[in-house]
Amino acid sequence: QKEVEQNSGPLSVPEGAIASLNCTYSDRGSQSFFWYRQYSGKSPELIMFIYSNGDKEDGRFTAQLNKASQYVSLLIRDSQPSDSATYLCAVKRAGGSYIPTFGRGTSLIVHP
Amino acid sequence: DAGVIQSPRHEVTEMGQEVTLRCKPISGHNSLFWYRQTMMRGLELLIYFNNNVPIDDSGMPEDRFSAKMPNASFSTLKIQPSEPRDSAVYFCASSLHGNTEAFFGQGTRLTVV
């Protein structure tokens, strides 16, 4: 079992809809969780991080964490075509330095 | 700040040749990561340095791969000899110690023919 699992997609949503991206992880002691966005041919860039159970909102983005169920999700409200990208979930290993382990990413397509 | 700088952006080499990838982290960052990204395996950590010292190299695939960080502003990843299966995009990233965010360079697209 891979440490961080994501559905590869593509997830296709219409413009203006809510896009929901999910990620599960295997290490129950994981402490920090990150969402990166990667446009085709570009490098990953951080868009959200979350440490505590519950929701964290930043503009159109909401990260949700449920440590008991070992999943983290990213909601994108009012999706725009410019949100079309691959979204990578990253998890910090327990008990050590900051070493993020990445999922393989979910491809999101927002169509007009 | 110029961000993390990697060179070259693209590298095409023949099987068996030595390849050296270079990275300049963001000034003041003391954590540096080398990742490899392929369609099949996604983004994989190769090696992690903290204060120029290799802390975790468990992701280095085999002895053909080596990485150095002689000072806080420069790191190299060397593949010798290179093989076609090494073809991938190699990313360097840096972060402040204890900081939450890793900043990525633009990557080096390596093609071994």
PDB file of C-alpha atoms in Angstrom:
ATOM      1  CA  GLN A   1       0.000   0.000   0.000  1.00  0.00           C
ATOM      2  CA  LYS A   2       1.343   3.349  -1.031  1.00  0.00           C
ATOM      3  CA  GLU A   3       1.738   5.784   1.856  1.00  0.00           C
ATOM      4  CA  VAL A   4      -0.402   8.508   0.271  1.00  0.00           C
ATOM      5  CA  GLU A   5      -3.235   7.568  -2.072  1.00  0.00           C
ATOM      6  CA  GLN A   6      -5.126   9.768  -4.489  1.00  0.00           C
ATOM      7  CA  ASN A   7      -7.520   9.013  -7.299  1.00  0.00           C
ATOM      8  CA  SER A   8      -5.651   9.916 -10.477  1.00  0.00           C
ATOM      9  CA  GLY A   9      -8.795  11.199 -12.193  1.00  0.00           C
ATOM     10  CA  PRO A  10      -9.360  13.117 -14.272  1.00  0.00           C
ATOM     11  CA  LEU A  11     -12.035  14.821 -12.249  1.00  0.00           C
ATOM     12  CA  SER A  12     -14.124  16.938 -14.570  1.00  0.00           C
ATOM     13  CA  VAL A  13     -16.393  19.685 -13.200  1.00  0.00           C
ATOM     14  CA  PRO A  14     -18.234  22.568 -14.844  1.00  0.00           C
ATOM     15  CA  GLU A  15     -17.153  26.136 -14.245  1.00  0.00           C
ATOM     16  CA  GLY A  16     -18.678  27.494 -11.055  1.00  0.00           C
ATOM     17  CA  ALA A  17     -19.128  24.101  -9.417  1.00  0.00           C
ATOM     18  CA  ILE A  18     -17.413  22.740  -6.315  1.00  0.00           C
ATOM     19  CA  ALA A  19     -14.479  20.421  -6.980  1.00  0.00           C
ATOM     20  CA  SER A  20     -13.756  17.863  -4.258  1.00  0.00           C
ATOM     21  CA  LEU A  21     -10.345  16.205  -4.156  1.00  0.00           C
ATOM     22  CA  ASN A  22      -9.558  13.420  -1.710  1.00  0.00           C
ATOM     23  CA  CYS A  23      -6.449  11.859  -0.240  1.00  0.00           C
ATOM     24  CA  THR A  24      -5.888   8.997   2.187  1.00  0.00           C
ATOM     25  CA  TYR A  25      -2.707   8.165   4.053  1.00  0.00           C
ATOM     26  CA  SER A  26      -1.429   5.072   5.796  1.00  0.00           C
ATOM     27  CA  ASP A  27       0.778   6.432   8.605  1.00  0.00           C
ATOM     28  CA  ARG A  28      -1.568   7.076  11.518  1.00  0.00           C
ATOM     29  CA  GLY A  29       1.082   9.213  13.196  1.00  0.00           C
ATOM     30  CA  SER A  30       1.249  11.701  10.329  1.00  0.00           C
ATOM     31  CA  GLN A  31       1.159  15.246  11.587  1.00  0.00           C
ATOM     32  CA  SER A  32       1.021  17.744   8.733  1.00  0.00           C
ATOM     33  CA  PHE A  33      -0.865  17.746   5.486  1.00  0.00           C
ATOM     34  CA  PHE A  34      -0.382  19.823   2.366  1.00  0.00           C
ATOM     35  CA  TRP A  35      -2.044  20.423  -0.949  1.00  0.00           C
ATOM     36  CA  TYR A  36       0.092  21.431  -3.920  1.00  0.00           C
ATOM     37  CA  ARG A  37      -1.093  22.464  -7.359  1.00  0.00           C
ATOM     38  CA  GLN A  38       0.959  21.545 -10.407  1.00  0.00           C
ATOM     39  CA  TYR A  39       0.199  22.915 -13.840  1.00  0.00           C
ATOM     40  CA  SER A  40       1.345  20.845 -16.797  1.00  0.00           C
ATOM     41  CA  GLY A  41       5.057  21.239 -17.350  1.00  0.00           C
ATOM     42  CA  LYS A  42       5.482  23.319 -14.208  1.00  0.00           C
ATOM     43  CA  SER A  43       6.663  22.698 -10.672  1.00  0.00           C
ATOM     44  CA  PRO A  44       4.383  22.053  -7.679  1.00  0.00           C
ATOM     45  CA  GLU A  45       3.286  25.075  -5.655  1.00  0.00           C
ATOM     46  CA  LEU A  46       1.732  24.991  -2.194  1.00  0.00           C
ATOM     47  CA  ILE A  47      -1.861  26.170  -1.920  1.00  0.00           C
ATOM     48  CA  MET A  48      -2.969  24.906   1.507  1.00  0.00           C
ATOM     49  CA  PHE A  49      -1.681  23.213   4.625  1.00  0.00           C
ATOM     50  CA  ILE A  50      -3.572  21.843   7.611  1.00  0.00           C
ATOM     51  CA  TYR A  51      -2.477  20.354  10.921  1.00  0.00           C
ATOM     52  CA  SER A  52      -5.635  19.950  13.020  1.00  0.00           C
ATOM     53  CA  ASN A  53      -8.834  18.021  12.517  1.00  0.00           C
ATOM     54  CA  GLY A  54     -11.591  20.018  10.922  1.00  0.00           C
ATOM     55  CA  ASP A  55     -11.777  22.591   8.175  1.00  0.00           C
ATOM     56  CA  LYS A  56      -9.421  25.343   7.123  1.00  0.00           C
ATOM     57  CA  GLU A  57     -10.566  27.922   4.627  1.00  0.00           C
ATOM     58  CA  ASP A  58      -8.521  30.217   2.399  1.00  0.00           C
ATOM     59  CA  GLY A  59     -10.474  32.079  -0.231  1.00  0.00           C
ATOM     60  CA  ARG A  60     -12.113  29.589  -2.562  1.00  0.00           C
ATOM     61  CA  PHE A  61     -10.136  26.700  -1.057  1.00  0.00           C
ATOM     62  CA  THR A  62     -11.078  24.613   1.981  1.00  0.00           C
ATOM     63  CA  ALA A  63      -8.914  21.842   3.359  1.00  0.00           C
ATOM     64  CA  GLN A  64     -10.571  19.204   5.523  1.00  0.00           C
ATOM     65  CA  LEU A  65      -8.732  16.794   7.804  1.00  0.00           C
ATOM     66  CA  ASN A  66     -10.035  13.707   9.563  1.00  0.00           C
ATOM     67  CA  LYS A  67      -7.196  11.958  11.373  1.00  0.00           C
ATOM     68  CA  ALA A  68      -9.408   9.167  12.724  1.00  0.00           C
ATOM     69  CA  SER A  69     -10.331   8.154   9.187  1.00  0.00           C
ATOM     70  CA  GLN A  70      -6.901   9.103   7.810  1.00  0.00           C
ATOM     71  CA  TYR A  71      -8.096  11.281   5.019  1.00  0.00           C
ATOM     72  CA  VAL A  72      -7.638  14.838   3.920  1.00  0.00           C
ATOM     73  CA  SER A  73      -9.620  16.616   1.251  1.00  0.00           C
ATOM     74  CA  LEU A  74      -9.522  19.836  -0.716  1.00  0.00           C
ATOM     75  CA  LEU A  75     -12.649  21.654  -1.814  1.00  0.00           C
ATOM     76  CA  ILE A  76     -12.471  24.296  -4.515  1.00  0.00           C
ATOM     77  CA  ARG A  77     -15.558  26.490  -4.653  1.00  0.00           C
ATOM     78  CA  ASP A  78     -16.624  28.406  -7.754  1.00  0.00           C
ATOM     79  CA  SER A  79     -14.179  26.388  -9.864  1.00  0.00           C
ATOM     80  CA  GLN A  80     -12.542  28.249 -12.728  1.00  0.00           C
ATOM     81  CA  PRO A  81     -10.872  26.918 -15.889  1.00  0.00           C
ATOM     82  CA  SER A  82      -7.615  28.290 -14.459  1.00  0.00           C
ATOM     83  CA  ASP A  83      -7.956  25.753 -11.632  1.00  0.00           C
ATOM     84  CA  SER A  84      -7.383  22.959 -14.138  1.00  0.00           C
ATOM     85  CA  ALA A  85      -4.214  21.278 -12.939  1.00  0.00           C
ATOM     86  CA  THR A  86      -2.950  18.266 -11.024  1.00  0.00           C
ATOM     87  CA  TYR A  87      -3.422  18.507  -7.268  1.00  0.00           C
ATOM     88  CA  LEU A  88      -0.866  16.730  -5.118  1.00  0.00           C
ATOM     89  CA  CYS A  89      -1.491  15.711  -1.545  1.00  0.00           C
ATOM     90  CA  ALA A  90       1.593  15.629   0.694  1.00  0.00           C
ATOM     91  CA  VAL A  91       1.938  14.221   4.179  1.00  0.00           C
ATOM     92  CA  LYS A  92       4.682  14.809   6.703  1.00  0.00           C
ATOM     93  CA  ARG A  93       6.065  11.630   8.200  1.00  0.00           C
ATOM     94  CA  ALA A  94       5.710  11.247  11.918  1.00  0.00           C
ATOM     95  CA  GLY A  95       8.665  11.641  14.241  1.00  0.00           C
ATOM     96  CA  GLY A  96      11.237  13.476  12.280  1.00  0.00           C
ATOM     97  CA  SER A  97      12.202  16.362  10.142  1.00  0.00           C
ATOM     98  CA  TYR A  98      10.017  17.903   7.542  1.00  0.00           C
ATOM     99  CA  ILE A  99      10.024  15.335   4.742  1.00  0.00           C
ATOM    100  CA  PRO A 100       6.827  15.491   2.709  1.00  0.00           C
ATOM    101  CA  THR A 101       5.643  12.306   1.026  1.00  0.00           C
ATOM    102  CA  PHE A 102       3.524  12.961  -2.021  1.00  0.00           C
ATOM    103  CA  GLY A 103       0.577  11.187  -3.551  1.00  0.00           C
ATOM    104  CA  ARG A 104       0.525  10.764  -7.317  1.00  0.00           C
ATOM    105  CA  GLY A 105      -1.964  13.565  -7.732  1.00  0.00           C
ATOM    106  CA  THR A 106      -5.480  14.045  -9.069  1.00  0.00           C
ATOM    107  CA  SER A 107      -5.978  15.715 -12.417  1.00  0.00           C
ATOM    108  CA  LEU A 108      -8.744  18.332 -12.306  1.00  0.00           C
ATOM    109  CA  ILE A 109     -10.410  19.684 -15.429  1.00  0.00           C
ATOM    110  CA  VAL A 110     -12.770  22.638 -15.118  1.00  0.00           C
ATOM    111  CA  HIS A 111     -14.705  23.092 -18.334  1.00  0.00           C
ATOM    112  CA  PRO A 112     -16.474  26.314 -19.301  1.00  0.00           C
TER     113      PRO A 112
ATOM    114  CA  ASP B   1      14.110  36.416  -4.258  1.00  0.00           C
ATOM    115  CA  ALA B   2      14.849  34.310  -7.339  1.00  0.00           C
ATOM    116  CA  GLY B   3      13.471  31.141  -5.798  1.00  0.00           C
ATOM    117  CA  VAL B   4      15.053  27.733  -6.149  1.00  0.00           C
ATOM    118  CA  ILE B   5      17.219  27.631  -9.251  1.00  0.00           C
ATOM    119  CA  GLN B   6      17.930  24.428 -11.116  1.00  0.00           C
ATOM    120  CA  SER B   7      20.142  23.792 -14.099  1.00  0.00           C
ATOM    121  CA  PRO B   8      19.999  22.657 -16.756  1.00  0.00           C
ATOM    122  CA  ARG B   9      16.275  22.862 -17.555  1.00  0.00           C
ATOM    123  CA  HIS B  10      16.588  20.105 -20.110  1.00  0.00           C
ATOM    124  CA  GLU B  11      19.219  17.433 -20.554  1.00  0.00           C
ATOM    125  CA  VAL B  12      19.426  14.793 -23.248  1.00  0.00           C
ATOM    126  CA  THR B  13      22.227  12.286 -22.917  1.00  0.00           C
ATOM    127  CA  GLU B  14      23.209   8.894 -24.151  1.00  0.00           C
ATOM    128  CA  MET B  15      23.007   5.813 -22.037  1.00  0.00           C
ATOM    129  CA  GLY B  16      26.187   5.288 -20.050  1.00  0.00           C
ATOM    130  CA  GLN B  17      27.069   8.964 -19.810  1.00  0.00           C
ATOM    131  CA  GLU B  18      27.438  10.873 -16.576  1.00  0.00           C
ATOM    132  CA  VAL B  19      24.760  13.426 -15.777  1.00  0.00           C
ATOM    133  CA  THR B  20      25.019  16.187 -13.187  1.00  0.00           C
ATOM    134  CA  LEU B  21      22.018  18.206 -12.085  1.00  0.00           C
ATOM    135  CA  ARG B  22      22.490  21.396 -10.116  1.00  0.00           C
ATOM    136  CA  CYS B  23      20.426  23.271  -7.560  1.00  0.00           C
ATOM    137  CA  LYS B  24      20.699  26.569  -5.737  1.00  0.00           C
ATOM    138  CA  PRO B  25      18.230  26.719  -2.826  1.00  0.00           C
ATOM    139  CA  ILE B  26      16.571  29.867  -1.569  1.00  0.00           C
ATOM    140  CA  SER B  27      18.979  31.884   0.541  1.00  0.00           C
ATOM    141  CA  GLY B  28      18.504  31.177   4.232  1.00  0.00           C
ATOM    142  CA  HIS B  29      16.781  27.848   3.722  1.00  0.00           C
ATOM    143  CA  ASN B  30      18.605  24.994   5.397  1.00  0.00           C
ATOM    144  CA  SER B  31      16.556  22.030   4.195  1.00  0.00           C
ATOM    145  CA  LEU B  32      16.974  20.746   0.659  1.00  0.00           C
ATOM    146  CA  PHE B  33      15.187  17.935  -1.136  1.00  0.00           C
ATOM    147  CA  TRP B  34      15.738  16.152  -4.439  1.00  0.00           C
ATOM    148  CA  TYR B  35      12.643  14.593  -5.976  1.00  0.00           C
ATOM    149  CA  ARG B  36      12.082  12.611  -9.164  1.00  0.00           C
ATOM    150  CA  GLN B  37       8.743  12.706 -10.976  1.00  0.00           C
ATOM    151  CA  THR B  38       7.487  10.188 -13.537  1.00  0.00           C
ATOM    152  CA  MET B  39       4.039   9.337 -14.815  1.00  0.00           C
ATOM    153  CA  MET B  40       4.323   5.821 -13.420  1.00  0.00           C
ATOM    154  CA  ARG B  41       5.587   6.603  -9.930  1.00  0.00           C
ATOM    155  CA  GLY B  42       4.624  10.210  -9.305  1.00  0.00           C
ATOM    156  CA  LEU B  43       6.845  12.439  -7.159  1.00  0.00           C
ATOM    157  CA  GLU B  44       9.415  10.432  -5.227  1.00  0.00           C
ATOM    158  CA  LEU B  45      11.854  11.741  -2.630  1.00  0.00           C
ATOM    159  CA  LEU B  46      15.417  10.821  -3.489  1.00  0.00           C
ATOM    160  CA  ILE B  47      17.393  12.533  -0.742  1.00  0.00           C
ATOM    161  CA  TYR B  48      16.968  15.142   1.995  1.00  0.00           C
ATOM    162  CA  PHE B  49      19.687  17.433   3.343  1.00  0.00           C
ATOM    163  CA  ASN B  50      19.506  19.492   6.512  1.00  0.00           C
ATOM    164  CA  ASN B  51      22.254  22.050   7.138  1.00  0.00           C
ATOM    165  CA  ASN B  52      24.192  20.541   4.218  1.00  0.00           C
ATOM    166  CA  VAL B  53      24.167  17.071   5.800  1.00  0.00           C
ATOM    167  CA  PRO B  54      22.346  14.161   4.111  1.00  0.00           C
ATOM    168  CA  ILE B  55      19.667  13.057   6.565  1.00  0.00           C
ATOM    169  CA  ASP B  56      17.613  10.612   4.532  1.00  0.00           C
ATOM    170  CA  ASP B  57      18.875   9.021   1.304  1.00  0.00           C
ATOM    171  CA  SER B  58      16.621   5.987   1.423  1.00  0.00           C
ATOM    172  CA  GLY B  59      14.988   7.072  -1.815  1.00  0.00           C
ATOM    173  CA  MET B  60      18.168   7.008  -3.860  1.00  0.00           C
ATOM    174  CA  PRO B  61      17.470   4.147  -6.273  1.00  0.00           C
ATOM    175  CA  GLU B  62      20.939   2.630  -6.477  1.00  0.00           C
ATOM    176  CA  ASP B  63      24.638   3.321  -6.331  1.00  0.00           C
ATOM    177  CA  ARG B  64      24.566   5.024  -9.708  1.00  0.00           C
ATOM    178  CA  PHE B  65      22.939   7.996  -7.976  1.00  0.00           C
ATOM    179  CA  SER B  66      24.858  10.304  -5.673  1.00  0.00           C
ATOM    180  CA  ALA B  67      24.137  13.722  -4.215  1.00  0.00           C
ATOM    181  CA  LYS B  68      26.279  16.328  -2.538  1.00  0.00           C
ATOM    182  CA  MET B  69      25.743  19.618  -0.796  1.00  0.00           C
ATOM    183  CA  PRO B  70      29.161  21.226  -0.312  1.00  0.00           C
ATOM    184  CA  ASN B  71      27.681  24.450   1.056  1.00  0.00           C
ATOM    185  CA  ALA B  72      24.375  26.056   1.927  1.00  0.00           C
ATOM    186  CA  SER B  73      23.868  27.505  -1.531  1.00  0.00           C
ATOM    187  CA  PHE B  74      24.613  24.604  -3.838  1.00  0.00           C
ATOM    188  CA  SER B  75      23.724  20.958  -4.339  1.00  0.00           C
ATOM    189  CA  THR B  76      24.306  18.428  -7.089  1.00  0.00           C
ATOM    190  CA  LEU B  77      22.660  15.174  -8.069  1.00  0.00           C
ATOM    191  CA  LYS B  78      24.838  12.918 -10.196  1.00  0.00           C
ATOM    192  CA  ILE B  79      23.889   9.836 -12.155  1.00  0.00           C
ATOM    193  CA  GLN B  80      26.743   7.675 -13.385  1.00  0.00           C
ATOM    194  CA  PRO B  81      26.278   5.777 -15.617  1.00  0.00           C
ATOM    195  CA  SER B  82      22.872   6.953 -16.783  1.00  0.00           C
ATOM    196  CA  GLU B  83      20.240   4.550 -18.099  1.00  0.00           C
ATOM    197  CA  PRO B  84      17.047   5.122 -20.131  1.00  0.00           C
ATOM    198  CA  ARG B  85      14.916   4.307 -17.069  1.00  0.00           C
ATOM    199  CA  ASP B  86      16.406   7.363 -15.343  1.00  0.00           C
ATOM    200  CA  SER B  87      14.438   9.584 -17.733  1.00  0.00           C
ATOM    201  CA  ALA B  88      12.215  11.795 -15.593  1.00  0.00           C
ATOM    202  CA  VAL B  89      11.794  15.319 -14.279  1.00  0.00           C
ATOM    203  CA  TYR B  90      14.081  15.968 -11.338  1.00  0.00           C
ATOM    204  CA  PHE B  91      12.994  18.631  -8.867  1.00  0.00           C
ATOM    205  CA  CYS B  92      14.981  20.336  -6.188  1.00  0.00           C
ATOM    206  CA  ALA B  93      13.074  21.969  -3.322  1.00  0.00           C
ATOM    207  CA  SER B  94      14.116  23.911  -0.238  1.00  0.00           C
ATOM    208  CA  SER B  95      12.498  25.018   2.987  1.00  0.00           C
ATOM    209  CA  LEU B  96      13.297  26.778   6.224  1.00  0.00           C
ATOM    210  CA  HIS B  97      13.974  24.347   9.032  1.00  0.00           C
ATOM    211  CA  GLY B  98      10.629  23.721  10.665  1.00  0.00           C
ATOM    212  CA  ASN B  99       8.864  25.827   8.071  1.00  0.00           C
ATOM    213  CA  THR B 100       5.799  24.302   6.586  1.00  0.00           C
ATOM    214  CA  GLU B 101       6.374  24.992   2.935  1.00  0.00           C
ATOM    215  CA  ALA B 102       8.796  23.420   0.483  1.00  0.00           C
ATOM    216  CA  PHE B 103       9.520  25.650  -2.510  1.00  0.00           C
ATOM    217  CA  PHE B 104      10.249  23.839  -5.738  1.00  0.00           C
ATOM    218  CA  GLY B 105      12.596  24.745  -8.532  1.00  0.00           C
ATOM    219  CA  GLN B 106      11.469  24.573 -12.138  1.00  0.00           C
ATOM    220  CA  GLY B 107      12.896  21.098 -12.541  1.00  0.00           C
ATOM    221  CA  THR B 108      15.299  19.420 -14.927  1.00  0.00           C
ATOM    222  CA  ARG B 109      13.783  17.227 -17.605  1.00  0.00           C
ATOM    223  CA  LEU B 110      16.255  14.402 -18.185  1.00  0.00           C
ATOM    224  CA  THR B 111      16.058  12.167 -21.223  1.00  0.00           C
ATOM    225  CA  VAL B 112      18.476   9.267 -21.520  1.00  0.00           C
ATOM    226  CA  VAL B 113      18.523   7.684 -24.971  1.00  0.00           C
TER     227      VAL B 113
END
